[in-house]
mmCIF file of C-alpha atoms (C1' of nucleotides) in Angstrom:
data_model
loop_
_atom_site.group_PDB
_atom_site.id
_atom_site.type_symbol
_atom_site.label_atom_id
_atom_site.label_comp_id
_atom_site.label_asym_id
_atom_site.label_seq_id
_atom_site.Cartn_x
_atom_site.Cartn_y
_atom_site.Cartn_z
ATOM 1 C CA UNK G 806 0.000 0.000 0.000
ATOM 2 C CA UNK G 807 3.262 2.167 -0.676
ATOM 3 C CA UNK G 808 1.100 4.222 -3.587
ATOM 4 C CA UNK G 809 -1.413 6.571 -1.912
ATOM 5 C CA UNK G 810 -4.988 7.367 -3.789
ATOM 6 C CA UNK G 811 -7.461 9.323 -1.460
ATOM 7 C CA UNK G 812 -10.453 7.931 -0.923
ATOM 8 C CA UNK G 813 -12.803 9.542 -3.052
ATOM 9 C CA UNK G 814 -10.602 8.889 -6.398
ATOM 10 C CA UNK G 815 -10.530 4.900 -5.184
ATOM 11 C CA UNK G 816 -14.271 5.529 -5.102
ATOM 12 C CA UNK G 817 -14.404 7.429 -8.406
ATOM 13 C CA UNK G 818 -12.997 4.424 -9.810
ATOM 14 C CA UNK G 819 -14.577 1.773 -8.623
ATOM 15 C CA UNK G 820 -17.775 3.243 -9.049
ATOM 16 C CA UNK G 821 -16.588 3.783 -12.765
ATOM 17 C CA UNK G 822 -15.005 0.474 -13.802
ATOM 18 C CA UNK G 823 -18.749 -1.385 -11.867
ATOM 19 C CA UNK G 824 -21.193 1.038 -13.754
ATOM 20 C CA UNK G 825 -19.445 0.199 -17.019
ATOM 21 C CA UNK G 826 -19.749 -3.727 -16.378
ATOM 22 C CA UNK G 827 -23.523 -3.051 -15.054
ATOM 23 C CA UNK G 828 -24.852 -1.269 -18.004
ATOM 24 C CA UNK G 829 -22.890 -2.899 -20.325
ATOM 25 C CA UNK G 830 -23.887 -6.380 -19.251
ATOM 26 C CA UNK G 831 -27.597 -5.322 -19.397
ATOM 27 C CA UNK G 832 -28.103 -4.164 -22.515
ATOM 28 C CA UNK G 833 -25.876 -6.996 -23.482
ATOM 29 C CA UNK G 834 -28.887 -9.087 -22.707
ATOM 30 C CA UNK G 835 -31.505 -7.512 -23.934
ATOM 31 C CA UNK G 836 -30.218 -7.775 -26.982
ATOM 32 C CA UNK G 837 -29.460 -11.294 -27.098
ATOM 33 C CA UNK G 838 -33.473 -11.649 -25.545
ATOM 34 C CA UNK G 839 -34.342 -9.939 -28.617
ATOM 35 C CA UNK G 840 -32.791 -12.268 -31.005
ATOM 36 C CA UNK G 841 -30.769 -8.688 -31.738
ATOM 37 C CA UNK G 842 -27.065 -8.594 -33.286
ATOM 38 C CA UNK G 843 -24.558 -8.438 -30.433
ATOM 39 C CA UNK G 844 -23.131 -5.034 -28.928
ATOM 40 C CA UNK G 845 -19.196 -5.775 -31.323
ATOM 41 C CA UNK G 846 -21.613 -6.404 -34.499
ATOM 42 C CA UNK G 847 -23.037 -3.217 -33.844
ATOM 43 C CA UNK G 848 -20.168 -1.439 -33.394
ATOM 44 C CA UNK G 849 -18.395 -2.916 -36.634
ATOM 45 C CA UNK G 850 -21.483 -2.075 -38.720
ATOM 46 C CA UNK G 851 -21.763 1.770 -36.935
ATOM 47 C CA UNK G 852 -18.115 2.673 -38.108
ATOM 48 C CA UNK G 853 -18.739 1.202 -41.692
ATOM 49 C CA UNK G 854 -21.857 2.935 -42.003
ATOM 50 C CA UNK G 855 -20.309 6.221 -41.127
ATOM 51 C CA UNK G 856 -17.891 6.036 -43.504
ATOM 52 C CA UNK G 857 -17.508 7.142 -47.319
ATOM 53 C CA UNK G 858 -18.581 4.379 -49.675
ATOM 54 C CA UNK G 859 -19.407 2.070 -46.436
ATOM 55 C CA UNK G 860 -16.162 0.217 -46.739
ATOM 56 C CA UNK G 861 -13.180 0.053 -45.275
ATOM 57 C CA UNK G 862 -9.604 -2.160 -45.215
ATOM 58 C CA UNK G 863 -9.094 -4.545 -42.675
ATOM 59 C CA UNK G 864 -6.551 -3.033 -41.103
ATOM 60 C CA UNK G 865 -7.994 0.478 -40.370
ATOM 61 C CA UNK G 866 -11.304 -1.215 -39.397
ATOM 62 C CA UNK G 867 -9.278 -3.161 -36.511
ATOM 63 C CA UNK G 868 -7.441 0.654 -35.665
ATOM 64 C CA UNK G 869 -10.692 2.110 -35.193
ATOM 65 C CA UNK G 870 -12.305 -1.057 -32.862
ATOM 66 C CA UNK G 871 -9.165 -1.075 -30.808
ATOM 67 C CA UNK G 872 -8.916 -4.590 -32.044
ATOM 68 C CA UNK G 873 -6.063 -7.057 -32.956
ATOM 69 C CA UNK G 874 -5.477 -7.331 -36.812
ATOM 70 C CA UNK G 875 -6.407 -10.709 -36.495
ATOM 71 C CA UNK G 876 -9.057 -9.697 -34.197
ATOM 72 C CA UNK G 877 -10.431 -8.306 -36.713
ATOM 73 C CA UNK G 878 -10.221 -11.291 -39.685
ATOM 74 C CA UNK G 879 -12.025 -13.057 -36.771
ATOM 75 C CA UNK G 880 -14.955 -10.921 -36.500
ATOM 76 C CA UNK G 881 -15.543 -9.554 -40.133
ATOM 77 C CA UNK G 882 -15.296 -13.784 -40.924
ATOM 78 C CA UNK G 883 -18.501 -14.162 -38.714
ATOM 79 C CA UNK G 884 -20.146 -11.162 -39.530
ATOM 80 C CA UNK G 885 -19.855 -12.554 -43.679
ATOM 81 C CA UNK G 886 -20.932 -15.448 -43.032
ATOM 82 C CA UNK G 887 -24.005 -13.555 -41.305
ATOM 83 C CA UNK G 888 -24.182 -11.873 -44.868
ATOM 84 C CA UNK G 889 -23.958 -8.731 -43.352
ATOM 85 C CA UNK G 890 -20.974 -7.831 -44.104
ATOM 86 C CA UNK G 891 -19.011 -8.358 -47.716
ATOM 87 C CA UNK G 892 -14.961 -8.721 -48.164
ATOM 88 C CA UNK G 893 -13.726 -6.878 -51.204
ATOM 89 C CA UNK G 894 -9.888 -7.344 -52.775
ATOM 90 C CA UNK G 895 -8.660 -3.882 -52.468
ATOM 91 C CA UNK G 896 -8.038 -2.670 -56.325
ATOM 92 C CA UNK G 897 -5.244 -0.205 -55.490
ATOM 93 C CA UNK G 898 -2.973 -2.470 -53.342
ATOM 94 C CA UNK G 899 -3.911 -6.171 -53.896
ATOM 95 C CA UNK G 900 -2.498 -7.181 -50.877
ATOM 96 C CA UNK G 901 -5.022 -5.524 -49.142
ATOM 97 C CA UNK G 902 -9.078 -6.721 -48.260
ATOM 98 C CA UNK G 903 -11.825 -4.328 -47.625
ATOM 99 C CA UNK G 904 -14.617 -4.622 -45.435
ATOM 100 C CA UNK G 905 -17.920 -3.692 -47.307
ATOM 101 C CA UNK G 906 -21.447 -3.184 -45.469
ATOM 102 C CA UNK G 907 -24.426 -5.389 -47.238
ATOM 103 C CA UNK G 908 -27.522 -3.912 -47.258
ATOM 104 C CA UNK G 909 -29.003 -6.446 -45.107
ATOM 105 C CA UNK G 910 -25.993 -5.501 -42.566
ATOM 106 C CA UNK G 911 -27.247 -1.917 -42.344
ATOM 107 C CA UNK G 912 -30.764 -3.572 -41.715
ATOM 108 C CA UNK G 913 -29.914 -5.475 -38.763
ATOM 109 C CA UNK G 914 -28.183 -1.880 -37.689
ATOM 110 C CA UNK G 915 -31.495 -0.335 -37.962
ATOM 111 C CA UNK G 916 -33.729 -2.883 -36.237
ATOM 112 C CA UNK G 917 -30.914 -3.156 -33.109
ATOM 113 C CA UNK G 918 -30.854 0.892 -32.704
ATOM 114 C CA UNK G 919 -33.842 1.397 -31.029
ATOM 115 C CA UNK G 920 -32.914 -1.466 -28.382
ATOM 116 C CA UNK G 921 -29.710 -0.256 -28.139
ATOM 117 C CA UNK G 922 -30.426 3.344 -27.736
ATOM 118 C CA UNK G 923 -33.451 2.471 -25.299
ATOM 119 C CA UNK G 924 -30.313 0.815 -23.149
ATOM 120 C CA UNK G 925 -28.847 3.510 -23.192
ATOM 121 C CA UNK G 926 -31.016 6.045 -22.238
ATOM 122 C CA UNK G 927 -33.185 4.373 -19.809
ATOM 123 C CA UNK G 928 -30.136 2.366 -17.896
ATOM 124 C CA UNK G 929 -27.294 4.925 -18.307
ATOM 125 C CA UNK G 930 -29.042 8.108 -18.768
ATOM 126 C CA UNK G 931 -31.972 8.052 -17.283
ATOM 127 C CA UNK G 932 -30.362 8.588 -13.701
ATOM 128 C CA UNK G 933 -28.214 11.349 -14.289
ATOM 129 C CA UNK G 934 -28.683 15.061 -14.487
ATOM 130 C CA UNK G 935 -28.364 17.006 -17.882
ATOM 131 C CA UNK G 936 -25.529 19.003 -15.785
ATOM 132 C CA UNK G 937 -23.895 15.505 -15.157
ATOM 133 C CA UNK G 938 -24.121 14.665 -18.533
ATOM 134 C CA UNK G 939 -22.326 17.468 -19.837
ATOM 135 C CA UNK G 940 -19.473 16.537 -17.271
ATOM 136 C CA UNK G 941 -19.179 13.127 -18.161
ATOM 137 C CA UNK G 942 -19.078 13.955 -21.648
ATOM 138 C CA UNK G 943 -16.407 16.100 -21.350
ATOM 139 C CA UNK G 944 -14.855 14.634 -18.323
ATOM 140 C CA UNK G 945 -14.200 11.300 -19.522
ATOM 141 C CA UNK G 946 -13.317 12.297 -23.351
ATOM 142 C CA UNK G 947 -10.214 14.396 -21.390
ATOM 143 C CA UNK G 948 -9.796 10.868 -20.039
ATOM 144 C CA UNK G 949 -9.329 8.704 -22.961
ATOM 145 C CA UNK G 950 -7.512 11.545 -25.165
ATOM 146 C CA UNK G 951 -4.691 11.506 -22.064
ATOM 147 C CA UNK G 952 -4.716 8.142 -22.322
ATOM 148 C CA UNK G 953 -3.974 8.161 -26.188
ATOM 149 C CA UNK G 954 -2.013 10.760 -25.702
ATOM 150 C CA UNK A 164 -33.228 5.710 -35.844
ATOM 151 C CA UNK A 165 -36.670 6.118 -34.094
ATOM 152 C CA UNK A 166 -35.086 6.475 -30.610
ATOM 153 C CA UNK A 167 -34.242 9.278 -29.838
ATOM 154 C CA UNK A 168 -31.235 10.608 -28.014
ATOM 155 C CA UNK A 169 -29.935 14.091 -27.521
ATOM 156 C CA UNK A 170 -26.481 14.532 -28.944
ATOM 157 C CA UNK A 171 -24.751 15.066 -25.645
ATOM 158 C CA UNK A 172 -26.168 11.979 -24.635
ATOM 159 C CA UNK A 173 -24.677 10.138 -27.134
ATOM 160 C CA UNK A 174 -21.231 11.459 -26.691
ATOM 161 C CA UNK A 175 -21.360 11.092 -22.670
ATOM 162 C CA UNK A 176 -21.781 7.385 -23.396
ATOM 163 C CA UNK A 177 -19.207 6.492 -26.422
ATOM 164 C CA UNK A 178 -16.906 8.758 -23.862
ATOM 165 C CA UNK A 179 -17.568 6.481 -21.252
ATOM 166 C CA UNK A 180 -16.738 3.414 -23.266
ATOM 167 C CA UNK A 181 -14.171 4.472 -25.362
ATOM 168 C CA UNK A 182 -12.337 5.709 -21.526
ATOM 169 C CA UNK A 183 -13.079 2.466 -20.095
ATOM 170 C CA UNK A 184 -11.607 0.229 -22.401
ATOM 171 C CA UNK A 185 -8.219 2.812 -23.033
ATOM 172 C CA UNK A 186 -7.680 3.026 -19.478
ATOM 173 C CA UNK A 187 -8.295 -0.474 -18.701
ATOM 174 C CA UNK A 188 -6.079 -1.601 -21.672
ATOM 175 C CA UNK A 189 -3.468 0.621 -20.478
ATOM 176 C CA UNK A 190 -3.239 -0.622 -17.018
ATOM 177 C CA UNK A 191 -3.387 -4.282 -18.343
ATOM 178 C CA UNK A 192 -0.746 -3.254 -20.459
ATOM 179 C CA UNK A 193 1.429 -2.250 -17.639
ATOM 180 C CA UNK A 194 0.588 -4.860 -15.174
ATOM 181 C CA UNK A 195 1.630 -7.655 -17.771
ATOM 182 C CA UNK A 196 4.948 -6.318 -18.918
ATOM 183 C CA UNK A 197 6.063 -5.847 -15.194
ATOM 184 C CA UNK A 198 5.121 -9.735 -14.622
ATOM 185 C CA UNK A 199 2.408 -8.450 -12.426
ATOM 186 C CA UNK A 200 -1.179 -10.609 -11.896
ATOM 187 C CA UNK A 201 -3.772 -9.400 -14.592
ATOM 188 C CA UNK A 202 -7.169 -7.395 -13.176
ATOM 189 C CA UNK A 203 -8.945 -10.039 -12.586
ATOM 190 C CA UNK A 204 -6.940 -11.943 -10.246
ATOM 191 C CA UNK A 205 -6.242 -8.616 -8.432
ATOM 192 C CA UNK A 206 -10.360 -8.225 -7.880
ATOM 193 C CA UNK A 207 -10.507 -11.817 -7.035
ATOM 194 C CA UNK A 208 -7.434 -11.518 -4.173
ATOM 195 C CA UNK A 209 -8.568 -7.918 -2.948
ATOM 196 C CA UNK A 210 -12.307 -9.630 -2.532
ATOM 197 C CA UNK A 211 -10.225 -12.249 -0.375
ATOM 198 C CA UNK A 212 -8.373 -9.761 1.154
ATOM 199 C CA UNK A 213 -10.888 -7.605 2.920
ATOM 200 C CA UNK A 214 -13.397 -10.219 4.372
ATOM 201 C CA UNK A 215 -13.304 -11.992 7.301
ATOM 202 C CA UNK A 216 -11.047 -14.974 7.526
ATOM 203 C CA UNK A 217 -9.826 -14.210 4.282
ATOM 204 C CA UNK A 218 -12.085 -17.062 2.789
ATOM 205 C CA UNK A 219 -15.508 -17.139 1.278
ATOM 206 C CA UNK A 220 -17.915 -19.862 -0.424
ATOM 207 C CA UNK A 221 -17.441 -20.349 -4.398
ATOM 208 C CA UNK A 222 -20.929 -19.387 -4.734
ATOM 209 C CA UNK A 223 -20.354 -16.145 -2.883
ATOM 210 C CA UNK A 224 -17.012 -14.758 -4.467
ATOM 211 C CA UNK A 225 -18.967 -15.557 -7.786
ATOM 212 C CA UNK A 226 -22.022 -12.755 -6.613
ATOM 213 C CA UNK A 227 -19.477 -10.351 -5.670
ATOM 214 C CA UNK A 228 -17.099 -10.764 -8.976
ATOM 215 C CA UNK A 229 -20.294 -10.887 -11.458
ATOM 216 C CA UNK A 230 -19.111 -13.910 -12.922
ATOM 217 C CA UNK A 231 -20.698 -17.207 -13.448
ATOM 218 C CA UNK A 232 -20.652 -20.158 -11.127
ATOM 219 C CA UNK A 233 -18.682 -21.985 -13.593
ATOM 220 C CA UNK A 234 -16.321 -18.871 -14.239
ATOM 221 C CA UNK A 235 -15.622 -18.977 -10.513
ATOM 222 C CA UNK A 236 -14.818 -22.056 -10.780
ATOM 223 C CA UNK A 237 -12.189 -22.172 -13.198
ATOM 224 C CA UNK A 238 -10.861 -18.609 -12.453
ATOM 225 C CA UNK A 239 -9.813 -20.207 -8.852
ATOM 226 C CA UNK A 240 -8.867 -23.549 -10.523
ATOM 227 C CA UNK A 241 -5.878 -20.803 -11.822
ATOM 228 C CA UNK A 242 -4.908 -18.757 -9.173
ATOM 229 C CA UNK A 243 -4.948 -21.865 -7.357
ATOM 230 C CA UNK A 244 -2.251 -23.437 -9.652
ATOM 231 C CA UNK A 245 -0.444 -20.185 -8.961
ATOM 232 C CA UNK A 246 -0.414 -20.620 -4.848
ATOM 233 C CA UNK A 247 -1.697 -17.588 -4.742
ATOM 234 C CA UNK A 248 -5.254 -19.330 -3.251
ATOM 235 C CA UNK A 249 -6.459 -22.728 -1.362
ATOM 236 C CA UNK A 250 -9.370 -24.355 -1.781
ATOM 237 C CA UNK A 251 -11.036 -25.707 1.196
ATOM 238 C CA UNK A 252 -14.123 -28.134 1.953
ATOM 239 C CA UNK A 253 -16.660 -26.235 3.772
ATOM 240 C CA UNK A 254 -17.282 -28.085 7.196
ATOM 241 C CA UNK A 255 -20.673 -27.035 7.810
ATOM 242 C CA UNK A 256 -21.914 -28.275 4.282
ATOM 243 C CA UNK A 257 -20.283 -30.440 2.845
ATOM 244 C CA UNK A 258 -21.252 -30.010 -0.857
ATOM 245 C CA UNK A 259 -19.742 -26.688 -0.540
ATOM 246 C CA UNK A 260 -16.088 -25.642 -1.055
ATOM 247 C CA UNK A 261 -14.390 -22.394 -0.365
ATOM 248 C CA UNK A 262 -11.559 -19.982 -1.559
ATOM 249 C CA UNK A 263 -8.885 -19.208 0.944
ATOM 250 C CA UNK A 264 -6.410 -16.271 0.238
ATOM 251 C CA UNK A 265 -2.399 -18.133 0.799
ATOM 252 C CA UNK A 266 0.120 -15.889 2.369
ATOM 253 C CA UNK A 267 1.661 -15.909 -1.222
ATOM 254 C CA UNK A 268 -1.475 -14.605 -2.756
ATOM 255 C CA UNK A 269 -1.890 -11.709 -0.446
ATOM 256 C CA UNK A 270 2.172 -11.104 -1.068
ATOM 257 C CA UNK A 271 0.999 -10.896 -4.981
ATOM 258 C CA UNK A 272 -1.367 -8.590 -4.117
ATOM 259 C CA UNK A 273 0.559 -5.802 -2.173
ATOM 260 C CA UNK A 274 3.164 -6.410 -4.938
ATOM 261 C CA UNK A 275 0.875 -5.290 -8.164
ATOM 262 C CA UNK A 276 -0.752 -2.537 -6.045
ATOM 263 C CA UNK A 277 2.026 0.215 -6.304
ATOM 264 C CA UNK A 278 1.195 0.121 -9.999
ATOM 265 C CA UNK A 279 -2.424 -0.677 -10.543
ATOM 266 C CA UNK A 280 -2.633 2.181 -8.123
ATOM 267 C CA UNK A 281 -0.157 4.026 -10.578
ATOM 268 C CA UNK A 282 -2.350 3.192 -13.411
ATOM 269 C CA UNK A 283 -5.576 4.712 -11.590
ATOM 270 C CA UNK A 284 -4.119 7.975 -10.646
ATOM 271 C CA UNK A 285 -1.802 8.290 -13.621
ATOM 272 C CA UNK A 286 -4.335 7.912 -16.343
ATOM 273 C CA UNK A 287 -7.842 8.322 -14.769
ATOM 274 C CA UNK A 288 -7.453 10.820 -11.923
ATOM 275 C CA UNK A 289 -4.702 12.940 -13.242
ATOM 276 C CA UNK A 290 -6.789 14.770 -15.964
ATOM 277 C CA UNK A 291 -9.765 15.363 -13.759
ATOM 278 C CA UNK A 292 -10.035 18.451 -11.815
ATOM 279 C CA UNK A 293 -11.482 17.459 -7.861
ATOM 280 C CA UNK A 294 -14.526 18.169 -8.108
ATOM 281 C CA UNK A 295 -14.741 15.954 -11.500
ATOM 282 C CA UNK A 296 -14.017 13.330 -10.008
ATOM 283 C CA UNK A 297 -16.727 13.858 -6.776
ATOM 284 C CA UNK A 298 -18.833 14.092 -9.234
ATOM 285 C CA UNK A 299 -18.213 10.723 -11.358
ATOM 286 C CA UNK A 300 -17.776 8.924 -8.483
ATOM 287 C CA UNK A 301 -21.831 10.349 -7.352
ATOM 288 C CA UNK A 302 -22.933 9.633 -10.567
ATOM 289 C CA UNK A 303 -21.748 6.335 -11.596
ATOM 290 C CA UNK A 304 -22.366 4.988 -8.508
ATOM 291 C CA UNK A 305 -26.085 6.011 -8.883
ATOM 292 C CA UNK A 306 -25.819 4.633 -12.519
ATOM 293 C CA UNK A 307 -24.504 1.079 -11.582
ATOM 294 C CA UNK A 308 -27.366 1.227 -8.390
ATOM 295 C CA UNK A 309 -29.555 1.797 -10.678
ATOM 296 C CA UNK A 310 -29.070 -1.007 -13.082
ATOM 297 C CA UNK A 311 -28.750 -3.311 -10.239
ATOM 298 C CA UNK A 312 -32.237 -2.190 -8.890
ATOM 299 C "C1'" DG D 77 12.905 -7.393 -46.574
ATOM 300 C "C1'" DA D 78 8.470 -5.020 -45.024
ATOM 301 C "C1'" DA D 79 3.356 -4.433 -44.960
ATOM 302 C "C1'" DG D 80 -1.460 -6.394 -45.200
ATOM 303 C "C1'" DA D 81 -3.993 -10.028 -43.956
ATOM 304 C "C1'" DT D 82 -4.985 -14.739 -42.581
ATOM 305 C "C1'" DT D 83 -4.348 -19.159 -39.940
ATOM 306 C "C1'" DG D 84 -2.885 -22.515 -36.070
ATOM 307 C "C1'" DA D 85 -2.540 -23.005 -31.400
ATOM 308 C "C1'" DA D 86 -3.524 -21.786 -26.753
ATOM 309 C "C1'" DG D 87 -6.013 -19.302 -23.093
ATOM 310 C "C1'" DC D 88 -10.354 -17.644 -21.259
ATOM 311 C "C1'" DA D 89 -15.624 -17.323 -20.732
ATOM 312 C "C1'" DT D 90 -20.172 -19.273 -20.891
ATOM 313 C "C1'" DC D 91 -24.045 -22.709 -21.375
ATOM 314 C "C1'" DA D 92 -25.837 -27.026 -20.416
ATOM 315 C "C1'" DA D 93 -25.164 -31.404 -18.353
ATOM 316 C "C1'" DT D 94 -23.423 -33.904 -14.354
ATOM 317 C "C1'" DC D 95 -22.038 -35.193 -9.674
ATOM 318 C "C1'" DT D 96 -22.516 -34.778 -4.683
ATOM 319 C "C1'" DT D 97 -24.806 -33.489 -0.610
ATOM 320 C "C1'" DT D 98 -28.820 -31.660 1.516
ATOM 321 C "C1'" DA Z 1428 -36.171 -32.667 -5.848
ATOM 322 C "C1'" DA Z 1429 -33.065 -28.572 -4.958
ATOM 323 C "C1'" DA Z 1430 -28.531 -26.299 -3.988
ATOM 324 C "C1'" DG Z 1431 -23.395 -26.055 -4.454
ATOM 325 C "C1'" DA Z 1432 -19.915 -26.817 -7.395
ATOM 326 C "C1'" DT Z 1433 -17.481 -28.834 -11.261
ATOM 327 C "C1'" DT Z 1434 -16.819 -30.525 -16.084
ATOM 328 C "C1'" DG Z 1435 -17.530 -30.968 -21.310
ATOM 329 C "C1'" DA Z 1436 -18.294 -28.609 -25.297
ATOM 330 C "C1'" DT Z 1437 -18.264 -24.477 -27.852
ATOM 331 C "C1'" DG Z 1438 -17.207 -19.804 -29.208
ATOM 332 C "C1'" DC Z 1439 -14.226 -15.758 -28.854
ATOM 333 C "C1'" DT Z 1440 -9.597 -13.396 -28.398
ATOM 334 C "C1'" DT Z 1441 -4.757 -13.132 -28.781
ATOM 335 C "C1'" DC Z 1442 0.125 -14.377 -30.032
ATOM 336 C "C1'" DA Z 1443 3.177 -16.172 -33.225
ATOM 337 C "C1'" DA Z 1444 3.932 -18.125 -37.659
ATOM 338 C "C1'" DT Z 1445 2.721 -17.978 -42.521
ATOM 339 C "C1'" DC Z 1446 1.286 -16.445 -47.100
ATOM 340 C "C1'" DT Z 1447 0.924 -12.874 -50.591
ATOM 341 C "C1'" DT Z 1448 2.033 -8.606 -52.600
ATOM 342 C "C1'" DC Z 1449 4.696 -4.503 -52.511
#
DNA sequence: GAAGATTGAAGCATCAATCTTT
DNA sequence: AAAGATTGATGCTTCAATCTTC
C-alpha cells in the first residue's frame, strides 16, 4: 500500500469500472433476448456505415475497434458469413481486403438501434442530471484523449 | 433511428466506453509487462483480502465478482495453480467448497498494487479536476445502483 | 525485406449437463 | 427434488507463424 490514492478517487474508480460492467452487461442481454445482433456487431457495422462508400480495409477497421489485426479477420469472418458484411480485394494495393457493409448488414443496424439506444437512455441516462451529462461527456473524453495521448 | 437521443447523450456514453476500455487496456498493459497478476486476479485476491477470515464460499465470491458459477470455478482452478489461493471443503456443508487467500497470494497482491494504483491515478485521476471526479464517483455509482435495482 | 492479412494453437468465458450433498 | 460446485463442449480473443504482394 506504498502508492497513496485518497479515498474519493478509489471511489471514483470503482464506481466507474462497476457502472461500465452493469450497463454494459444489461443491454448486453436484452439484446441477445431480442434475437438482436450483439453489442461488437453493432459497433463494426456503426463505423462502416459512417464512412464514405461504407467500406473500409481490414486493417484500419481493426485501428478504429481497438482490435487485434487478427481480431479483426475473426470478427468480419462471422459477420460474412451472417451476410452482413461483404470482403472486397482492395483494387489499389492487392495485398489488401476491404470490409464492405451489405444492405441487409445496415438492416440489422437499424432494427438493433432502437434497443440499443433504449439501453442507453433508460439504464445509463436516465439517472443522471443534464448538468452531469455534460461533465461526463467532457470529463471522460479528457480521459481517454490523455490516455492516447 | 426512431429512438431518440440528444447529442450530448450520445457522446457522454461512447466517452464512457471508449475511456473504459483505453484506461483499462493501459493498465493491463502495464501490469503484464512488469510480470504483475492481470485485473482479474487482483479483484478476485482484494475480494479475499478484505473479508473476514480471508475465505468465502465459491458461490459467494462468484455474486461479488459478477461472474458465473462456472467462471468462478475455473478462475480459482488458476490462481490456485499459482499458490496464490487454497481451496477448502466447507465443514458445515459439505457439498460446498471455499476460496482461501495463501500468504503468497496476499504477497501478490501488495506487490501489483504500487502500480495498478499508478495506473488509476496516472491515467484516470490525473486529468480530472477534484470536483470531477466527486462528481463521477456520485454519478456512476447512482448509474450502476440503478441497473442493479 | 516489409506491410497487409490470414491461420494454427492456446487461453479464457459461458451454457448445459453432471455429480454430490442436503 | 433442490442447492453447491465442477466438467464438457463451444465460441471468442490473442500471439506467433505464414502467405501474398509490394
Amino acid at each position: 500500500m506504498t502508492q497513496a490514492i485518497d479515498e474519493i478517487g478509489l471511489d471514483a474508480w470503482r464506481a466507474f469500472i462497476t457502472a461500465h460492467a452493469a450497463v454494459i452487461g444489461a443491454i448486453e442481454t436484452e439484446l441477445a433476448e431480442r434475437n438482436l445482433i450483439p453489442l461488437v456487431w453493432y459497433d463494426v457495422l456503426t463505423v462502416l456505415s459512417e464512412v464514405p462508400g461504407r467500406r473500409l480495409r481490414m486493417g484500419d477497421l481493426a485501428r478504429r475497434l481497438v482490435l487485434t489485426r487478427s481480431g479483426a479477420t475473426r470478427l468480419v469472418d462471422r459477420l460474412e458469413s451472417a451476410g452482413l458484411i461483404a470482403r472486397e480485394r482492395a483494387p489499389e494495393d492487392r495485398r489488401g481486403a476491404a470490409a464492405v457493409l451489405t444492405p441487409r448488414g445496415a438492416a440489422a443496424l437499424r432494427k438493433a438501434w432502437p434497443v440499443y439506444a433504449g439501453g442507453i437512455s433508460r439504464l445509463f441516462l436516465a439517472p443522471l442530471a443534464p448538468s452531469e451529462i455534460n461533465l461526463l461527456a467532457t470529463a471522460l473524453a479528457r480521459v481517454r484523449d490523455h490516455v492516447d495521448r
